[in-house]
RNA sequence: CGGCCUGUAGCUCAGUUGGCAGAGCAGCUGACUCUUAAUCAGCGGGUCCAGGGUUCGAAUCCCUGCAGGCCGACCA
């Protein structure tokens, strides 16, 4: 019988207390003292606030003598104590406001404990308090709340980074990217520009939602767990449903579901969708990201270009009050209309080659001449895509629609009304990157089936990103889908562009990170076994009997050490065909 | 996956040729009733990312690993 339940809390308790810093111990001590003074550091009752820092700052007028009975709450961000009086800053959702605390005013009687002990000693920066008082302007001219009453709302047990500022210069800023992303809550508390970026992000969503609703379109939700990951070419995450005993994929796109809804009779549907792609991560890619997809019946891609221009204009105006937005060294102007450039013209312009009507072999030759690497799995579509990606894409800094893509690289797109080699598709390029992707949706079920079959051939050729055949989607199309235009826009990228953020991590609250590993402390005997396992080549697996002999430990010591290693998740014991083995984790 | 850089106190960072672990802010003690990076005096605080190695001696040199950043590759 093992009893991990009994042992584990004990060690954890011990460990967590060993790790406490001096400042953390002092704060825990203050917490205790508050309770001894009859002050609950985590009160249950609601605290009725009647103003915010921004309210007071925007609307206080000395001559009007308003805000004479305000109640505000927030986090204590700085303190300047001068004997019997003190200034401090309180930070609420809207920002910071200075408060003035006078000993004899918060302690009118003989007992000065509330000021001398509670305010001066037991409260710290980072604590959340509520204050009741009146607004006034100090001799130095700063709008301040003169405190009459102070309430502890939440004691903070960890010291915050102290960021100071003078004349626009920031001192000791909390800048370590790892800590900022892992502890976004701290980042948000001490770096106001970070909060601003995320407020803008929400404003982008609200602006778009409002526009779509004005148009009468319908916001919907479609499955994230999909039996067939369709609608895009990308490697999916795979998971497993236990009760159904079947694999499920995390969606890489929601396109095929939204089109089913168009078949079902909705004439305009949209979804802000979290998509998941099991691919590389870099400055512009996170494994989970958000795409807004919209489908409108009886429209085509030309209409959708104008609609997309309106989105960009409205979003820029809502955020900045102008269509001109700073992005790195460029100023991007989202004023409509944006130029429309065909893919053929774009390639002609930047490479000199005319790709129209060229065969696969001819295209491969052009790639060779341009110094673009190719391989056997690449079809016509992919070759053209490579040329555009290598030689053209990065040139489109100002918003530009690239239109009329080759049919091979757009399996869900209607063939061009004038040229069957092309499709009615556009991508909106901004700052050399794809921001939106749209087409006149393919609604010919027989054509769609053939396109899927072409994808299947690509897949057999070795393209592991080619699309699966979604039979139910084809069945839906066979019932008839009205001519429809659809568009997808990368919300993370849009937010980056609109907030001048160089990295996707700056526009995601919680970007994906490898887990923090806690240093595991091992006993002498545990280390001995650990080292034996570590030295055992790459596999780091050892037959249990052999390991025990090699460790030269007594039965008792061996037992204790190996149990210690398994309970700390350093190694595991497995019962295999070959007998018991020990593997390093 | 490859190259470069980073990891030292709660935060921001120094740390010389390998020779006692440092500063500012924060913290603690005290002074101070309109300050604002408040000020003044004093004090405490370290798994130098982890594990090995070289050495009389390692934050520093070497190896391995972990985490992060930037660039590139792959990838839309």
PDB file of N, CA and C in Angstrom, chain A residues 26-110:
ATOM      1  N   UNK A  26       6.619  38.783   5.197  1.00  0.00           N
ATOM      2  CA  UNK A  26       6.157  39.986   5.885  1.00  0.00           C
ATOM      3  C   UNK A  26       4.689  40.254   5.565  1.00  0.00           C
ATOM      4  N   UNK A  27       4.314  40.042   4.310  1.00  0.00           N
ATOM      5  CA  UNK A  27       2.926  40.294   3.931  1.00  0.00           C
ATOM      6  C   UNK A  27       1.980  39.283   4.563  1.00  0.00           C
ATOM      7  N   UNK A  28       2.415  38.025   4.667  1.00  0.00           N
ATOM      8  CA  UNK A  28       1.577  37.030   5.340  1.00  0.00           C
ATOM      9  C   UNK A  28       1.420  37.381   6.818  1.00  0.00           C
ATOM     10  N   UNK A  29       2.488  37.909   7.359  1.00  0.00           N
ATOM     11  CA  UNK A  29       2.449  38.338   8.750  1.00  0.00           C
ATOM     12  C   UNK A  29       1.480  39.514   8.932  1.00  0.00           C
ATOM     13  N   UNK A  30       1.523  40.449   7.987  1.00  0.00           N
ATOM     14  CA  UNK A  30       0.611  41.592   8.042  1.00  0.00           C
ATOM     15  C   UNK A  30      -0.839  41.128   7.952  1.00  0.00           C
ATOM     16  N   UNK A  31      -1.062  40.127   7.090  1.00  0.00           N
ATOM     17  CA  UNK A  31      -2.389  39.555   6.937  1.00  0.00           C
ATOM     18  C   UNK A  31      -2.923  39.068   8.279  1.00  0.00           C
ATOM     19  N   UNK A  32      -2.059  38.348   8.988  1.00  0.00           N
ATOM     20  CA  UNK A  32      -2.416  37.813  10.305  1.00  0.00           C
ATOM     21  C   UNK A  32      -2.735  38.937  11.280  1.00  0.00           C
ATOM     22  N   UNK A  33      -1.901  39.969  11.248  1.00  0.00           N
ATOM     23  CA  UNK A  33      -2.100  41.085  12.186  1.00  0.00           C
ATOM     24  C   UNK A  33      -3.396  41.831  11.900  1.00  0.00           C
ATOM     25  N   UNK A  34      -3.745  41.950  10.620  1.00  0.00           N
ATOM     26  CA  UNK A  34      -5.015  42.589  10.273  1.00  0.00           C
ATOM     27  C   UNK A  34      -6.162  41.836  10.922  1.00  0.00           C
ATOM     28  N   UNK A  35      -6.107  40.513  10.826  1.00  0.00           N
ATOM     29  CA  UNK A  35      -7.171  39.695  11.421  1.00  0.00           C
ATOM     30  C   UNK A  35      -7.206  39.885  12.931  1.00  0.00           C
ATOM     31  N   UNK A  36      -6.006  39.971  13.535  1.00  0.00           N
ATOM     32  CA  UNK A  36      -5.957  40.165  14.989  1.00  0.00           C
ATOM     33  C   UNK A  36      -6.573  41.497  15.389  1.00  0.00           C
ATOM     34  N   UNK A  37      -6.494  42.479  14.503  1.00  0.00           N
ATOM     35  CA  UNK A  37      -7.100  43.788  14.784  1.00  0.00           C
ATOM     36  C   UNK A  37      -8.588  43.812  14.429  1.00  0.00           C
ATOM     37  N   UNK A  38      -9.106  42.653  14.012  1.00  0.00           N
ATOM     38  CA  UNK A  38     -10.524  42.579  13.683  1.00  0.00           C
ATOM     39  C   UNK A  38     -10.849  43.061  12.282  1.00  0.00           C
ATOM     40  N   UNK A  39      -9.816  43.168  11.426  1.00  0.00           N
ATOM     41  CA  UNK A  39     -10.059  43.590  10.046  1.00  0.00           C
ATOM     42  C   UNK A  39      -9.952  42.372   9.136  1.00  0.00           C
ATOM     43  N   UNK A  40     -11.056  42.052   8.461  1.00  0.00           N
ATOM     44  CA  UNK A  40     -11.028  40.905   7.541  1.00  0.00           C
ATOM     45  C   UNK A  40     -10.359  41.341   6.237  1.00  0.00           C
ATOM     46  N   UNK A  41      -9.236  40.708   5.890  1.00  0.00           N
ATOM     47  CA  UNK A  41      -8.508  41.139   4.683  1.00  0.00           C
ATOM     48  C   UNK A  41      -9.196  40.729   3.378  1.00  0.00           C
ATOM     49  N   UNK A  42     -10.161  39.808   3.468  1.00  0.00           N
ATOM     50  CA  UNK A  42     -10.879  39.382   2.265  1.00  0.00           C
ATOM     51  C   UNK A  42     -12.380  39.411   2.528  1.00  0.00           C
ATOM     52  N   UNK A  43     -12.952  40.605   2.720  1.00  0.00           N
ATOM     53  CA  UNK A  43     -14.355  40.688   3.124  1.00  0.00           C
ATOM     54  C   UNK A  43     -15.291  40.168   2.028  1.00  0.00           C
ATOM     55  N   UNK A  44     -16.451  39.672   2.475  1.00  0.00           N
ATOM     56  CA  UNK A  44     -17.404  39.064   1.543  1.00  0.00           C
ATOM     57  C   UNK A  44     -18.368  40.086   0.953  1.00  0.00           C
ATOM     58  N   UNK A  45     -18.702  41.108   1.723  1.00  0.00           N
ATOM     59  CA  UNK A  45     -19.783  42.010   1.320  1.00  0.00           C
ATOM     60  C   UNK A  45     -19.409  42.826   0.078  1.00  0.00           C
ATOM     61  N   UNK A  46     -20.411  43.175  -0.712  1.00  0.00           N
ATOM     62  CA  UNK A  46     -20.144  44.022  -1.871  1.00  0.00           C
ATOM     63  C   UNK A  46     -19.679  45.395  -1.393  1.00  0.00           C
ATOM     64  N   UNK A  47     -18.818  46.001  -2.166  1.00  0.00           N
ATOM     65  CA  UNK A  47     -18.339  47.343  -1.842  1.00  0.00           C
ATOM     66  C   UNK A  47     -18.938  48.279  -2.863  1.00  0.00           C
ATOM     67  N   UNK A  48     -19.784  49.177  -2.393  1.00  0.00           N
ATOM     68  CA  UNK A  48     -20.543  49.970  -3.339  1.00  0.00           C
ATOM     69  C   UNK A  48     -19.750  51.191  -3.792  1.00  0.00           C
ATOM     70  N   UNK A  49     -19.278  51.135  -5.016  1.00  0.00           N
ATOM     71  CA  UNK A  49     -18.479  52.199  -5.614  1.00  0.00           C
ATOM     72  C   UNK A  49     -19.427  53.156  -6.339  1.00  0.00           C
ATOM     73  N   UNK A  50     -19.167  54.469  -6.265  1.00  0.00           N
ATOM     74  CA  UNK A  50     -20.040  55.391  -7.005  1.00  0.00           C
ATOM     75  C   UNK A  50     -19.291  56.267  -8.010  1.00  0.00           C
ATOM     76  N   UNK A  51     -18.013  55.951  -8.226  1.00  0.00           N
ATOM     77  CA  UNK A  51     -17.252  56.722  -9.225  1.00  0.00           C
ATOM     78  C   UNK A  51     -16.043  55.905  -9.650  1.00  0.00           C
ATOM     79  N   UNK A  52     -15.432  56.318 -10.743  1.00  0.00           N
ATOM     80  CA  UNK A  52     -14.162  55.713 -11.151  1.00  0.00           C
ATOM     81  C   UNK A  52     -13.131  56.822 -11.244  1.00  0.00           C
ATOM     82  N   UNK A  53     -11.878  56.423 -11.330  1.00  0.00           N
ATOM     83  CA  UNK A  53     -10.813  57.417 -11.422  1.00  0.00           C
ATOM     84  C   UNK A  53     -11.042  58.315 -12.643  1.00  0.00           C
ATOM     85  N   UNK A  54     -11.453  57.708 -13.753  1.00  0.00           N
ATOM     86  CA  UNK A  54     -11.626  58.483 -14.984  1.00  0.00           C
ATOM     87  C   UNK A  54     -12.795  59.461 -14.859  1.00  0.00           C
ATOM     88  N   UNK A  55     -13.906  58.969 -14.259  1.00  0.00           N
ATOM     89  CA  UNK A  55     -15.054  59.821 -13.957  1.00  0.00           C
ATOM     90  C   UNK A  55     -14.630  61.121 -13.314  1.00  0.00           C
ATOM     91  N   UNK A  56     -13.887  60.963 -12.219  1.00  0.00           N
ATOM     92  CA  UNK A  56     -13.498  62.122 -11.418  1.00  0.00           C
ATOM     93  C   UNK A  56     -12.564  63.013 -12.224  1.00  0.00           C
ATOM     94  N   UNK A  57     -11.595  62.383 -12.891  1.00  0.00           N
ATOM     95  CA  UNK A  57     -10.617  63.169 -13.638  1.00  0.00           C
ATOM     96  C   UNK A  57     -11.276  63.962 -14.760  1.00  0.00           C
ATOM     97  N   UNK A  58     -12.274  63.352 -15.402  1.00  0.00           N
ATOM     98  CA  UNK A  58     -12.890  64.025 -16.544  1.00  0.00           C
ATOM     99  C   UNK A  58     -13.891  65.094 -16.112  1.00  0.00           C
ATOM    100  N   UNK A  59     -14.547  64.843 -15.005  1.00  0.00           N
ATOM    101  CA  UNK A  59     -15.710  65.691 -14.702  1.00  0.00           C
ATOM    102  C   UNK A  59     -15.571  66.580 -13.481  1.00  0.00           C
ATOM    103  N   UNK A  60     -14.477  66.460 -12.719  1.00  0.00           N
ATOM    104  CA  UNK A  60     -14.364  67.292 -11.524  1.00  0.00           C
ATOM    105  C   UNK A  60     -14.127  68.753 -11.906  1.00  0.00           C
ATOM    106  N   UNK A  61     -14.880  69.627 -11.251  1.00  0.00           N
ATOM    107  CA  UNK A  61     -14.664  71.061 -11.464  1.00  0.00           C
ATOM    108  C   UNK A  61     -14.590  71.701 -10.091  1.00  0.00           C
ATOM    109  N   UNK A  62     -13.503  72.416  -9.865  1.00  0.00           N
ATOM    110  CA  UNK A  62     -13.302  73.008  -8.546  1.00  0.00           C
ATOM    111  C   UNK A  62     -14.454  73.943  -8.181  1.00  0.00           C
ATOM    112  N   UNK A  63     -14.864  74.734  -9.178  1.00  0.00           N
ATOM    113  CA  UNK A  63     -15.916  75.709  -8.881  1.00  0.00           C
ATOM    114  C   UNK A  63     -17.270  75.032  -8.690  1.00  0.00           C
ATOM    115  N   UNK A  64     -17.467  73.895  -9.338  1.00  0.00           N
ATOM    116  CA  UNK A  64     -18.739  73.181  -9.175  1.00  0.00           C
ATOM    117  C   UNK A  64     -18.779  72.442  -7.840  1.00  0.00           C
ATOM    118  N   UNK A  65     -17.581  72.220  -7.274  1.00  0.00           N
ATOM    119  CA  UNK A  65     -17.489  71.536  -6.000  1.00  0.00           C
ATOM    120  C   UNK A  65     -18.197  70.187  -6.030  1.00  0.00           C
ATOM    121  N   UNK A  66     -18.022  69.479  -7.147  1.00  0.00           N
ATOM    122  CA  UNK A  66     -18.683  68.168  -7.254  1.00  0.00           C
ATOM    123  C   UNK A  66     -17.767  67.052  -6.737  1.00  0.00           C
ATOM    124  N   UNK A  67     -18.241  65.821  -6.796  1.00  0.00           N
ATOM    125  CA  UNK A  67     -17.518  64.652  -6.279  1.00  0.00           C
ATOM    126  C   UNK A  67     -17.120  64.854  -4.811  1.00  0.00           C
ATOM    127  N   UNK A  68     -18.052  65.397  -4.028  1.00  0.00           N
ATOM    128  CA  UNK A  68     -17.746  65.632  -2.620  1.00  0.00           C
ATOM    129  C   UNK A  68     -18.105  64.439  -1.744  1.00  0.00           C
ATOM    130  N   UNK A  69     -18.664  63.411  -2.357  1.00  0.00           N
ATOM    131  CA  UNK A  69     -18.992  62.207  -1.589  1.00  0.00           C
ATOM    132  C   UNK A  69     -18.750  60.991  -2.479  1.00  0.00           C
ATOM    133  N   UNK A  70     -17.470  60.759  -2.808  1.00  0.00           N
ATOM    134  CA  UNK A  70     -17.168  59.679  -3.735  1.00  0.00           C
ATOM    135  C   UNK A  70     -16.713  58.415  -2.999  1.00  0.00           C
ATOM    136  N   UNK A  71     -17.007  57.293  -3.594  1.00  0.00           N
ATOM    137  CA  UNK A  71     -16.497  56.014  -3.119  1.00  0.00           C
ATOM    138  C   UNK A  71     -15.819  55.345  -4.315  1.00  0.00           C
ATOM    139  N   UNK A  72     -14.529  55.107  -4.181  1.00  0.00           N
ATOM    140  CA  UNK A  72     -13.823  54.428  -5.269  1.00  0.00           C
ATOM    141  C   UNK A  72     -13.049  53.240  -4.690  1.00  0.00           C
ATOM    142  N   UNK A  73     -12.714  52.324  -5.560  1.00  0.00           N
ATOM    143  CA  UNK A  73     -11.968  51.139  -5.124  1.00  0.00           C
ATOM    144  C   UNK A  73     -10.900  50.833  -6.151  1.00  0.00           C
ATOM    145  N   UNK A  74      -9.835  50.217  -5.689  1.00  0.00           N
ATOM    146  CA  UNK A  74      -8.782  49.851  -6.629  1.00  0.00           C
ATOM    147  C   UNK A  74      -7.547  49.354  -5.915  1.00  0.00           C
ATOM    148  N   UNK A  75      -6.491  49.233  -6.720  1.00  0.00           N
ATOM    149  CA  UNK A  75      -5.245  48.675  -6.209  1.00  0.00           C
ATOM    150  C   UNK A  75      -4.300  49.806  -5.831  1.00  0.00           C
ATOM    151  N   UNK A  76      -3.688  49.671  -4.670  1.00  0.00           N
ATOM    152  CA  UNK A  76      -2.739  50.655  -4.165  1.00  0.00           C
ATOM    153  C   UNK A  76      -1.439  50.503  -4.963  1.00  0.00           C
ATOM    154  N   UNK A  77      -1.066  51.530  -5.707  1.00  0.00           N
ATOM    155  CA  UNK A  77       0.087  51.385  -6.600  1.00  0.00           C
ATOM    156  C   UNK A  77       1.326  52.155  -6.158  1.00  0.00           C
ATOM    157  N   UNK A  78       1.163  53.094  -5.260  1.00  0.00           N
ATOM    158  CA  UNK A  78       2.348  53.778  -4.741  1.00  0.00           C
ATOM    159  C   UNK A  78       1.948  54.488  -3.458  1.00  0.00           C
ATOM    160  N   UNK A  79       2.923  54.736  -2.614  1.00  0.00           N
ATOM    161  CA  UNK A  79       2.637  55.437  -1.355  1.00  0.00           C
ATOM    162  C   UNK A  79       3.769  56.391  -1.036  1.00  0.00           C
ATOM    163  N   UNK A  80       3.392  57.575  -0.606  1.00  0.00           N
ATOM    164  CA  UNK A  80       4.381  58.539  -0.138  1.00  0.00           C
ATOM    165  C   UNK A  80       3.924  58.986   1.232  1.00  0.00           C
ATOM    166  N   UNK A  81       4.564  58.427   2.236  1.00  0.00           N
ATOM    167  CA  UNK A  81       4.108  58.684   3.604  1.00  0.00           C
ATOM    168  C   UNK A  81       4.975  59.757   4.232  1.00  0.00           C
ATOM    169  N   UNK A  82       4.316  60.765   4.820  1.00  0.00           N
ATOM    170  CA  UNK A  82       5.056  61.856   5.459  1.00  0.00           C
ATOM    171  C   UNK A  82       4.507  62.033   6.862  1.00  0.00           C
ATOM    172  N   UNK A  83       4.910  61.155   7.757  1.00  0.00           N
ATOM    173  CA  UNK A  83       4.456  61.280   9.122  1.00  0.00           C
ATOM    174  C   UNK A  83       2.966  61.125   9.257  1.00  0.00           C
ATOM    175  N   UNK A  84       2.292  62.194   9.587  1.00  0.00           N
ATOM    176  CA  UNK A  84       0.878  62.097   9.930  1.00  0.00           C
ATOM    177  C   UNK A  84      -0.038  62.216   8.715  1.00  0.00           C
ATOM    178  N   UNK A  85       0.551  62.339   7.538  1.00  0.00           N
ATOM    179  CA  UNK A  85      -0.265  62.393   6.325  1.00  0.00           C
ATOM    180  C   UNK A  85       0.453  61.625   5.220  1.00  0.00           C
ATOM    181  N   UNK A  86      -0.295  61.240   4.230  1.00  0.00           N
ATOM    182  CA  UNK A  86       0.312  60.440   3.160  1.00  0.00           C
ATOM    183  C   UNK A  86      -0.448  60.634   1.864  1.00  0.00           C
ATOM    184  N   UNK A  87       0.301  60.500   0.769  1.00  0.00           N
ATOM    185  CA  UNK A  87      -0.325  60.420  -0.546  1.00  0.00           C
ATOM    186  C   UNK A  87      -0.120  59.006  -1.080  1.00  0.00           C
ATOM    187  N   UNK A  88      -1.074  58.570  -1.869  1.00  0.00           N
ATOM    188  CA  UNK A  88      -0.947  57.250  -2.478  1.00  0.00           C
ATOM    189  C   UNK A  88      -1.669  57.290  -3.801  1.00  0.00           C
ATOM    190  N   UNK A  89      -1.463  56.266  -4.615  1.00  0.00           N
ATOM    191  CA  UNK A  89      -2.185  56.190  -5.872  1.00  0.00           C
ATOM    192  C   UNK A  89      -3.033  54.932  -5.887  1.00  0.00           C
ATOM    193  N   UNK A  90      -4.288  55.126  -6.319  1.00  0.00           N
ATOM    194  CA  UNK A  90      -5.216  54.021  -6.416  1.00  0.00           C
ATOM    195  C   UNK A  90      -5.461  53.767  -7.897  1.00  0.00           C
ATOM    196  N   UNK A  91      -5.357  52.508  -8.307  1.00  0.00           N
ATOM    197  CA  UNK A  91      -5.553  52.182  -9.720  1.00  0.00           C
ATOM    198  C   UNK A  91      -6.804  51.332  -9.881  1.00  0.00           C
ATOM    199  N   UNK A  92      -7.771  51.845 -10.619  1.00  0.00           N
ATOM    200  CA  UNK A  92      -8.946  51.043 -10.943  1.00  0.00           C
ATOM    201  C   UNK A  92      -8.919  50.723 -12.425  1.00  0.00           C
ATOM    202  N   UNK A  93     -10.019  50.173 -12.929  1.00  0.00           N
ATOM    203  CA  UNK A  93     -10.045  49.740 -14.325  1.00  0.00           C
ATOM    204  C   UNK A  93      -9.689  50.864 -15.287  1.00  0.00           C
ATOM    205  N   UNK A  94     -10.056  52.086 -14.925  1.00  0.00           N
ATOM    206  CA  UNK A  94      -9.879  53.207 -15.851  1.00  0.00           C
ATOM    207  C   UNK A  94      -8.494  53.837 -15.786  1.00  0.00           C
ATOM    208  N   UNK A  95      -7.811  53.655 -14.656  1.00  0.00           N
ATOM    209  CA  UNK A  95      -6.518  54.315 -14.531  1.00  0.00           C
ATOM    210  C   UNK A  95      -6.200  54.592 -13.071  1.00  0.00           C
ATOM    211  N   UNK A  96      -5.355  55.602 -12.860  1.00  0.00           N
ATOM    212  CA  UNK A  96      -4.930  55.891 -11.489  1.00  0.00           C
ATOM    213  C   UNK A  96      -5.429  57.251 -11.037  1.00  0.00           C
ATOM    214  N   UNK A  97      -5.638  57.363  -9.746  1.00  0.00           N
ATOM    215  CA  UNK A  97      -5.927  58.666  -9.171  1.00  0.00           C
ATOM    216  C   UNK A  97      -5.236  58.748  -7.819  1.00  0.00           C
ATOM    217  N   UNK A  98      -4.759  59.935  -7.509  1.00  0.00           N
ATOM    218  CA  UNK A  98      -4.060  60.098  -6.238  1.00  0.00           C
ATOM    219  C   UNK A  98      -5.069  60.211  -5.098  1.00  0.00           C
ATOM    220  N   UNK A  99      -4.711  59.641  -3.957  1.00  0.00           N
ATOM    221  CA  UNK A  99      -5.537  59.829  -2.761  1.00  0.00           C
ATOM    222  C   UNK A  99      -4.674  60.461  -1.667  1.00  0.00           C
ATOM    223  N   UNK A 100      -5.339  61.190  -0.783  1.00  0.00           N
ATOM    224  CA  UNK A 100      -4.658  61.845   0.333  1.00  0.00           C
ATOM    225  C   UNK A 100      -5.230  61.290   1.624  1.00  0.00           C
ATOM    226  N   UNK A 101      -4.344  60.783   2.474  1.00  0.00           N
ATOM    227  CA  UNK A 101      -4.789  60.165   3.725  1.00  0.00           C
ATOM    228  C   UNK A 101      -4.185  60.957   4.879  1.00  0.00           C
ATOM    229  N   UNK A 102      -5.041  61.465   5.736  1.00  0.00           N
ATOM    230  CA  UNK A 102      -4.592  62.254   6.882  1.00  0.00           C
ATOM    231  C   UNK A 102      -4.929  61.495   8.161  1.00  0.00           C
ATOM    232  N   UNK A 103      -3.936  61.363   9.052  1.00  0.00           N
ATOM    233  CA  UNK A 103      -4.119  60.545  10.244  1.00  0.00           C
ATOM    234  C   UNK A 103      -5.348  60.947  11.039  1.00  0.00           C
ATOM    235  N   UNK A 104      -5.447  62.231  11.330  1.00  0.00           N
ATOM    236  CA  UNK A 104      -6.498  62.654  12.247  1.00  0.00           C
ATOM    237  C   UNK A 104      -7.874  62.660  11.606  1.00  0.00           C
ATOM    238  N   UNK A 105      -7.894  62.516  10.282  1.00  0.00           N
ATOM    239  CA  UNK A 105      -9.201  62.460   9.633  1.00  0.00           C
ATOM    240  C   UNK A 105      -9.726  61.047   9.501  1.00  0.00           C
ATOM    241  N   UNK A 106      -8.824  60.097   9.291  1.00  0.00           N
ATOM    242  CA  UNK A 106      -9.357  58.726   9.276  1.00  0.00           C
ATOM    243  C   UNK A 106      -9.407  58.148  10.695  1.00  0.00           C
ATOM    244  N   UNK A 107      -8.709  58.797  11.627  1.00  0.00           N
ATOM    245  CA  UNK A 107      -8.774  58.395  13.034  1.00  0.00           C
ATOM    246  C   UNK A 107      -9.146  59.616  13.868  1.00  0.00           C
ATOM    247  N   UNK A 108     -10.414  59.982  13.910  1.00  0.00           N
ATOM    248  CA  UNK A 108     -10.805  61.205  14.594  1.00  0.00           C
ATOM    249  C   UNK A 108     -10.619  61.125  16.114  1.00  0.00           C
ATOM    250  N   UNK A 109     -10.667  59.925  16.688  1.00  0.00           N
ATOM    251  CA  UNK A 109     -10.577  59.797  18.145  1.00  0.00           C
ATOM    252  C   UNK A 109      -9.149  59.665  18.636  1.00  0.00           C
ATOM    253  N   UNK A 110      -9.006  59.092  19.825  1.00  0.00           N
ATOM    254  CA  UNK A 110      -7.689  58.910  20.429  1.00  0.00           C
ATOM    255  C   UNK A 110      -6.913  57.797  19.748  1.00  0.00           C
TER     256      UNK A 110
END
